[in-house]
Short mmCIF file of C-alpha atoms in Angstrom, two decimals:
data_model
loop_
_atom_site.label_atom_id
_atom_site.label_comp_id
_atom_site.label_asym_id
_atom_site.label_seq_id
_atom_site.Cartn_x
_atom_site.Cartn_y
_atom_site.Cartn_z
CA UNK B 1 167.28 147.05 148.91
CA UNK B 2 164.16 148.86 147.76
CA UNK B 3 161.43 150.22 150.02
CA UNK B 4 158.01 148.68 149.62
CA UNK B 5 155.37 150.70 147.82
CA UNK B 6 153.02 152.49 150.21
CA UNK B 7 149.53 151.09 150.49
CA UNK B 8 146.84 153.05 148.68
CA UNK B 9 144.44 154.75 151.10
CA UNK B 10 140.96 154.00 149.76
CA UNK B 11 139.43 156.33 152.36
CA UNK B 12 141.45 159.37 151.30
CA UNK B 13 138.56 160.92 149.34
CA UNK B 14 140.57 163.79 147.88
CA UNK B 15 143.39 161.44 146.93
CA UNK B 16 141.04 158.96 145.25
CA UNK B 17 139.29 161.68 143.26
CA UNK B 18 142.61 163.28 142.27
CA UNK B 19 143.93 159.89 141.11
CA UNK B 20 140.89 159.33 138.90
CA UNK B 21 142.12 161.44 136.00
CA UNK B 22 140.37 159.18 133.44
CA UNK B 23 136.98 159.27 135.18
CA UNK B 24 136.81 155.49 135.61
CA UNK B 25 134.72 155.70 138.80
CA UNK B 26 132.12 157.87 137.07
CA UNK B 27 131.97 155.55 134.05
CA UNK B 28 131.63 152.48 136.28
CA UNK B 29 128.79 154.18 138.19
CA UNK B 30 126.67 154.86 135.09
CA UNK B 31 125.07 151.41 134.88
CA UNK B 32 121.81 152.74 136.32
CA UNK B 33 121.73 155.60 133.82
CA UNK B 34 122.22 153.15 130.95
CA UNK B 35 119.35 150.96 132.19
CA UNK B 36 117.11 154.00 132.66
CA UNK B 37 117.84 155.09 129.08
CA UNK B 38 116.67 151.67 127.84
CA UNK B 39 113.54 151.99 130.01
CA UNK B 40 112.87 155.37 128.36
CA UNK B 41 113.18 153.81 124.90
CA UNK B 42 110.63 151.17 125.94
CA UNK B 43 108.31 153.90 127.25
CA UNK B 44 108.64 155.62 123.89
CA UNK B 45 107.14 152.44 122.40
CA UNK B 46 110.13 151.65 120.22
CA UNK B 47 109.63 147.93 120.86
CA UNK B 48 105.84 147.81 120.62
CA UNK B 49 106.02 146.10 117.25
CA UNK B 50 107.23 142.96 119.06
CA UNK B 51 104.35 142.77 121.54
CA UNK B 52 102.31 140.19 119.61
CA UNK B 53 105.23 138.31 118.09
CA UNK B 54 105.43 134.60 118.94
CA UNK B 55 108.96 133.76 117.85
CA UNK B 56 110.31 130.36 116.92
CA UNK B 57 113.48 131.46 118.76
CA UNK B 58 115.12 134.57 120.16
CA UNK B 59 118.77 134.91 119.10
CA UNK B 60 121.16 137.22 120.94
CA UNK B 61 124.13 138.06 118.74
CA UNK B 62 127.02 139.45 120.80
CA UNK B 63 129.75 140.74 118.52
CA UNK B 64 132.19 141.90 121.21
CA UNK B 65 133.21 140.96 124.75
CA UNK B 66 130.59 142.95 126.69
CA UNK B 67 127.61 142.08 124.47
CA UNK B 68 128.68 138.42 124.44
CA UNK B 69 128.81 138.33 128.23
CA UNK B 70 125.40 140.04 128.42
CA UNK B 71 123.93 137.41 126.10
CA UNK B 72 125.41 134.65 128.24
CA UNK B 73 123.94 136.20 131.40
CA UNK B 74 120.45 136.66 129.94
CA UNK B 75 120.30 133.22 128.33
CA UNK B 76 121.51 131.44 131.48
CA UNK B 77 118.99 133.37 133.60
CA UNK B 78 115.87 133.17 131.43
CA UNK B 79 116.25 130.15 129.13
CA UNK B 80 114.39 127.71 131.39
CA UNK B 81 111.55 130.21 131.90
CA UNK B 82 110.98 131.06 128.22
CA UNK B 83 108.36 129.66 125.88
CA UNK B 84 110.80 129.90 122.96
CA UNK B 85 114.45 128.80 122.77
CA UNK B 86 116.93 131.52 123.71
CA UNK B 87 120.18 131.28 121.76
CA UNK B 88 123.49 133.10 122.05
CA UNK B 89 125.69 133.37 118.95
CA UNK B 90 128.76 135.45 118.00
CA UNK B 91 127.17 136.17 114.60
CA UNK B 92 123.78 135.58 112.97
CA UNK B 93 123.33 131.82 112.49
CA UNK B 94 122.54 130.57 108.96
CA UNK B 95 119.27 128.92 110.08
CA UNK B 96 117.64 132.22 111.16
CA UNK B 97 114.44 133.00 109.28
CA UNK B 98 111.22 134.98 109.24
CA UNK B 99 109.91 133.34 112.43
CA UNK B 100 112.87 134.40 114.59
CA UNK B 101 113.71 137.50 116.60
CA UNK B 102 117.37 138.53 116.39
CA UNK B 103 118.98 141.07 118.72
CA UNK B 104 122.37 142.17 117.38
CA UNK B 105 124.58 144.01 119.88
CA UNK B 106 127.98 145.63 119.82
CA UNK B 107 129.84 148.84 120.58
CA UNK B 108 131.96 149.47 117.50
CA UNK B 109 129.82 150.79 114.60
CA UNK B 110 132.72 150.12 112.25
CA UNK B 111 132.95 146.42 113.17
CA UNK B 112 132.39 144.39 109.95
CA UNK B 113 131.06 141.43 111.98
CA UNK B 114 128.39 143.67 113.53
CA UNK B 115 127.27 145.01 110.16
CA UNK B 116 127.34 141.52 108.59
CA UNK B 117 125.21 140.08 111.37
CA UNK B 118 122.58 142.82 111.02
CA UNK B 119 122.48 142.44 107.24
CA UNK B 120 122.25 138.64 107.40
CA UNK B 121 119.31 138.74 109.82
CA UNK B 122 117.50 141.33 107.71
CA UNK B 123 118.04 139.41 104.48
CA UNK B 124 116.46 136.35 106.10
CA UNK B 125 113.39 138.41 107.07
CA UNK B 126 113.84 138.05 110.84
CA UNK B 127 112.60 140.63 113.32
CA UNK B 128 115.81 142.56 114.02
CA UNK B 129 116.69 144.81 116.95
CA UNK B 130 120.07 146.52 116.91
CA UNK B 131 121.80 147.52 120.15
CA UNK B 132 124.74 149.52 118.82
CA UNK B 133 125.78 153.11 118.05
CA UNK B 134 123.86 154.61 115.13
CA UNK B 135 126.89 155.45 113.05
CA UNK B 136 128.77 154.37 109.95
CA UNK B 137 128.01 150.91 108.52
CA UNK B 138 125.47 150.14 111.28
CA UNK B 139 123.34 153.14 110.29
CA UNK B 140 123.64 152.28 106.60
CA UNK B 141 122.67 148.63 107.06
CA UNK B 142 119.90 149.07 109.64
CA UNK B 143 118.26 152.30 108.47
CA UNK B 144 114.50 151.82 108.02
CA UNK B 145 114.73 148.04 108.25
CA UNK B 146 115.53 147.29 111.92
CA UNK B 147 114.60 148.68 115.32
CA UNK B 148 117.68 150.62 116.38
CA UNK B 149 118.28 151.14 120.11
CA UNK B 150 121.37 153.33 120.04
CA UNK B 151 123.13 154.03 123.36
CA UNK B 152 121.94 157.29 124.93
CA UNK B 153 124.51 157.31 127.73
CA UNK B 154 128.06 157.32 126.44
CA UNK B 155 130.55 155.19 128.37
CA UNK B 156 133.70 153.28 127.37
CA UNK B 157 132.81 149.92 125.84
CA UNK B 158 134.04 147.96 128.87
CA UNK B 159 131.26 149.55 130.97
CA UNK B 160 128.44 148.81 128.50
CA UNK B 161 127.34 145.49 130.04
CA UNK B 162 124.38 147.05 131.90
CA UNK B 163 122.99 148.51 128.68
CA UNK B 164 123.20 145.24 126.80
CA UNK B 165 121.56 143.28 129.61
CA UNK B 166 118.75 145.86 129.79
CA UNK B 167 118.12 145.74 126.03
CA UNK B 168 118.12 141.94 125.91
CA UNK B 169 115.72 141.75 128.86
CA UNK B 170 113.47 144.46 127.41
CA UNK B 171 113.10 142.52 124.16
CA UNK B 172 112.08 139.39 126.07
CA UNK B 173 109.71 141.26 128.39
CA UNK B 174 107.86 143.15 125.67
CA UNK B 175 106.83 139.94 123.89
CA UNK B 176 103.74 138.87 125.83
CA UNK B 177 104.04 135.13 125.25
CA UNK B 178 107.77 134.53 125.72
CA UNK B 179 108.53 134.78 129.45
CA UNK B 180 106.46 132.40 131.57
CA UNK B 181 105.25 133.69 134.94
CA UNK B 182 106.23 136.81 136.81
CA UNK B 183 108.90 135.42 139.14
CA UNK B 184 111.83 136.81 137.14
CA UNK B 185 110.16 139.91 135.74
CA UNK B 186 111.42 143.30 136.87
CA UNK B 187 110.55 146.90 136.12
CA UNK B 188 113.50 148.50 134.31
CA UNK B 189 113.05 151.82 136.13
CA UNK B 190 113.17 150.01 139.49
CA UNK B 191 116.20 148.05 138.30
CA UNK B 192 117.93 151.33 137.42
CA UNK B 193 117.11 152.71 140.88
CA UNK B 194 118.65 149.64 142.56
CA UNK B 195 121.83 150.00 140.49
CA UNK B 196 122.01 153.73 141.27
CA UNK B 197 121.66 152.97 144.98
CA UNK B 198 124.62 150.58 144.71
CA UNK B 199 126.66 153.27 142.93
CA UNK B 200 125.86 155.70 145.76
CA UNK B 201 127.02 153.15 148.36
CA UNK B 202 130.23 152.76 146.33
CA UNK B 203 130.92 156.53 146.16
CA UNK B 204 134.48 157.57 147.16
CA UNK B 205 133.11 159.57 150.11
CA UNK B 206 131.92 156.36 151.81
CA UNK B 207 134.52 154.60 153.93
CA UNK B 208 135.62 151.03 153.25
CA UNK B 209 133.46 149.62 156.02
CA UNK B 210 130.31 151.10 154.46
CA UNK B 211 131.39 150.81 150.82
CA UNK B 212 130.86 147.37 149.18
CA UNK B 213 133.08 148.12 146.17
CA UNK B 214 135.96 149.48 148.26
CA UNK B 215 135.63 146.53 150.63
CA UNK B 216 135.78 144.11 147.69
CA UNK B 217 138.83 145.91 146.27
CA UNK B 218 140.64 145.82 149.64
CA UNK B 219 140.01 142.09 149.98
CA UNK B 220 141.37 141.50 146.47
CA UNK B 221 144.37 143.77 146.89
CA UNK B 222 147.76 142.03 146.87
CA UNK B 223 146.13 138.61 146.50
CA UNK B 224 145.84 136.06 143.75
CA UNK B 225 142.14 136.15 142.90
CA UNK B 226 139.73 133.41 141.84
CA UNK B 227 136.14 134.38 141.04
CA UNK B 228 133.57 131.60 141.01
CA UNK B 229 129.85 131.19 140.45
CA UNK B 230 127.52 128.69 142.12
CA UNK B 231 125.10 128.44 139.14
CA UNK B 232 125.30 129.21 135.40
CA UNK B 233 124.24 132.87 135.69
CA UNK B 234 126.79 133.59 138.43
CA UNK B 235 129.49 131.72 136.48
CA UNK B 236 128.81 134.17 133.65
CA UNK B 237 129.03 137.00 136.20
CA UNK B 238 132.35 135.60 137.43
CA UNK B 239 133.67 135.68 133.87
CA UNK B 240 132.62 139.31 133.63
CA UNK B 241 134.41 140.01 136.93
CA UNK B 242 137.59 138.39 135.61
CA UNK B 243 137.45 140.49 132.43
CA UNK B 244 136.60 143.69 134.30
CA UNK B 245 139.51 143.24 136.72
CA UNK B 246 141.89 142.57 133.83
CA UNK B 247 140.72 145.42 131.60
CA UNK B 248 140.04 147.90 134.37
CA UNK B 249 142.95 147.29 136.74
CA UNK B 250 145.37 144.87 135.11
CA UNK B 251 144.53 142.33 137.83
CA UNK B 252 144.69 138.73 136.61
CA UNK B 253 141.81 136.74 138.11
CA UNK B 254 140.73 133.22 137.21
CA UNK B 255 137.01 132.59 136.64
CA UNK B 256 135.46 129.17 137.19
CA UNK B 257 132.40 127.29 138.34
CA UNK B 258 132.40 126.62 142.07
CA UNK B 259 132.54 122.78 141.66
CA UNK B 260 135.74 123.17 139.63
CA UNK B 261 137.28 125.35 142.33
CA UNK B 262 136.30 122.81 145.00
CA UNK B 263 137.97 120.09 142.93
CA UNK B 264 141.22 122.10 143.15
CA UNK B 265 140.94 122.51 146.93
CA UNK B 266 144.05 120.49 147.78
CA UNK B 267 146.22 122.49 145.40
CA UNK B 268 144.88 125.75 146.87
CA UNK B 269 145.75 124.60 150.38
CA UNK B 270 149.22 123.44 149.39
CA UNK B 271 151.65 126.39 149.45
CA UNK B 272 154.81 125.82 147.41
CA UNK B 273 157.98 127.82 146.80
CA UNK B 274 159.18 128.80 143.34
CA UNK B 275 161.26 125.60 143.39
CA UNK B 276 158.13 123.52 143.91
CA UNK B 277 158.89 122.62 147.52
CA UNK B 278 156.52 123.00 150.44
CA UNK B 279 156.75 126.40 152.09
CA UNK B 280 157.46 126.64 155.79
CA UNK B 281 157.79 130.32 156.83
CA UNK B 282 159.71 129.38 160.02
CA UNK B 283 162.61 127.67 158.23
CA UNK B 284 162.50 129.35 154.82
CA UNK B 285 165.68 131.20 153.80
CA UNK B 286 165.30 133.18 150.58
CA UNK B 287 169.07 133.05 149.86
CA UNK B 288 169.11 129.25 150.09
CA UNK B 289 165.54 128.30 149.19
CA UNK B 290 164.66 130.99 146.69
CA UNK B 291 161.84 133.54 146.81
CA UNK B 292 158.86 132.98 149.05
CA UNK B 293 155.72 131.81 147.26
CA UNK B 294 153.15 134.14 145.82
CA UNK B 295 150.38 135.38 148.03
CA UNK B 296 147.78 132.66 148.62
CA UNK B 297 144.72 132.63 146.42
CA UNK B 298 141.45 134.05 147.71
CA UNK B 299 138.20 132.76 146.22
CA UNK B 300 135.22 135.09 145.76
CA UNK B 301 132.02 133.11 145.28
CA UNK B 302 129.19 134.97 143.52
CA UNK B 303 125.75 133.78 144.54
CA UNK B 304 122.10 134.73 144.07
CA UNK B 305 120.84 132.05 146.46
CA UNK B 306 117.99 133.33 148.65
CA UNK B 307 119.51 131.36 151.56
CA UNK B 308 122.74 133.18 152.38
CA UNK B 309 123.86 130.58 154.94
CA UNK B 310 123.44 127.76 152.42
CA UNK B 311 125.50 129.72 149.90
CA UNK B 312 128.24 130.27 152.50
CA UNK B 313 128.35 126.56 153.34
CA UNK B 314 129.09 125.66 149.71
CA UNK B 315 132.38 127.54 149.85
CA UNK B 316 133.26 126.67 153.44
CA UNK B 317 135.51 123.80 152.35
CA UNK B 318 137.88 126.22 150.62
CA UNK B 319 140.87 127.57 152.59
CA UNK B 320 140.13 131.25 151.90
CA UNK B 321 136.71 131.93 150.37
CA UNK B 322 134.31 134.85 150.62
CA UNK B 323 130.69 135.06 149.55
CA UNK B 324 129.71 137.96 147.29
CA UNK B 325 125.94 138.35 147.41
CA UNK B 326 123.35 141.06 148.02
CA UNK B 327 120.99 138.68 149.85
CA UNK B 328 120.86 139.50 153.56
CA UNK B 329 123.37 142.29 153.09
CA UNK B 330 121.03 145.02 154.26
CA UNK B 331 118.25 145.30 156.84
CA UNK B 332 115.43 144.40 154.44
CA UNK B 333 114.26 140.77 154.54
CA UNK B 334 113.01 141.00 150.95
CA UNK B 335 115.10 139.02 148.47
CA UNK B 336 115.53 141.07 145.27
CA UNK B 337 114.75 139.46 141.90
CA UNK B 338 117.74 137.61 140.49
CA UNK B 339 118.18 140.07 137.62
CA UNK B 340 118.36 142.91 140.15
CA UNK B 341 120.95 141.03 142.19
CA UNK B 342 123.05 140.44 139.07
CA UNK B 343 122.80 144.09 137.99
CA UNK B 344 123.84 145.34 141.44
CA UNK B 345 126.80 142.97 141.54
CA UNK B 346 127.82 144.05 138.03
CA UNK B 347 128.24 147.69 139.09
CA UNK B 348 129.94 146.63 142.34
CA UNK B 349 132.50 144.61 140.41
CA UNK B 350 133.18 147.42 137.95
CA UNK B 351 133.55 149.94 140.78
CA UNK B 352 135.90 147.60 142.66
CA UNK B 353 138.02 147.22 139.50
CA UNK B 354 138.09 151.03 139.19
CA UNK B 355 139.34 151.39 142.77
CA UNK B 356 142.02 148.75 142.16
CA UNK B 357 143.08 150.63 139.06
CA UNK B 358 143.49 153.82 141.11
CA UNK B 359 145.54 151.78 143.59
CA UNK B 360 147.82 150.71 140.78
CA UNK B 361 146.48 147.14 140.72
CA UNK B 362 148.30 146.46 144.01
#
């Protein structure tokens, strides 16, 4: 017989900090700094050449996991509010031409796909913005021919989502005739402040009850996790959460749209043993019936709905579901812009994954 592993104490500040030998909490908390660095680049007028451009389309080329997810987030959030088509592609499409704006993003300057995509867009005379480190092949291909927004805050690639989202949004916002209306517009400096405030709330010195990231990690601990979104942008956020939990903590979490999770409701309610039989804890004998089933699945529903109660009702049919939203979370009655909500939830997810990593993924 082996003794069970002790539970990780998330409120042991010294223990948490001592366990963080790789600095994952600090890296996860730098989303605001990355956004502020992009805001500084905009203030330095690096994108002013795009102000009067009226593009046929805006193409976001994501050449790795984080830039691809950022492109998916931005396209799903802004496509219906844009005067030009917004397109996500893993490499520069062959139809791109002189009337298009192409934003090529990545984190590995030695990636041949990244260099090829930059070169292809430039050869076709598109307006090209590069969101990648200014090194190696990227520097050689882009030098003097593209607007290069190199990262100014260095973090591991898995924490670069905030930077990519900020760059993609900045490109859209600087073009006067692309985004319709002001409903979704945000100030990048204010966005960075909101993300920094979330990182402060998620600091190790704050107890679980007052710490959204710790609270999220505790509720995921020792459970099978499903992350779901109630609209396209939150489905993309759920996919990021699944990837962040896997890469950051080794926690396997399924990502899906909320309607798909609701369609699986009966299977989530039904608890089976390893032999496929229904589990009854009163009469179950592990020697005769085999091991008890895995821990039941808990569904985390990401939402940006301004009506928190309506968002909660959508997941109420599930046996164990929790709403993850910043709306109504604090005393203010003001509903933040959707991009701000997404950015805050991004850093919360990454911080929660960091805490789970320090807990050994348990």
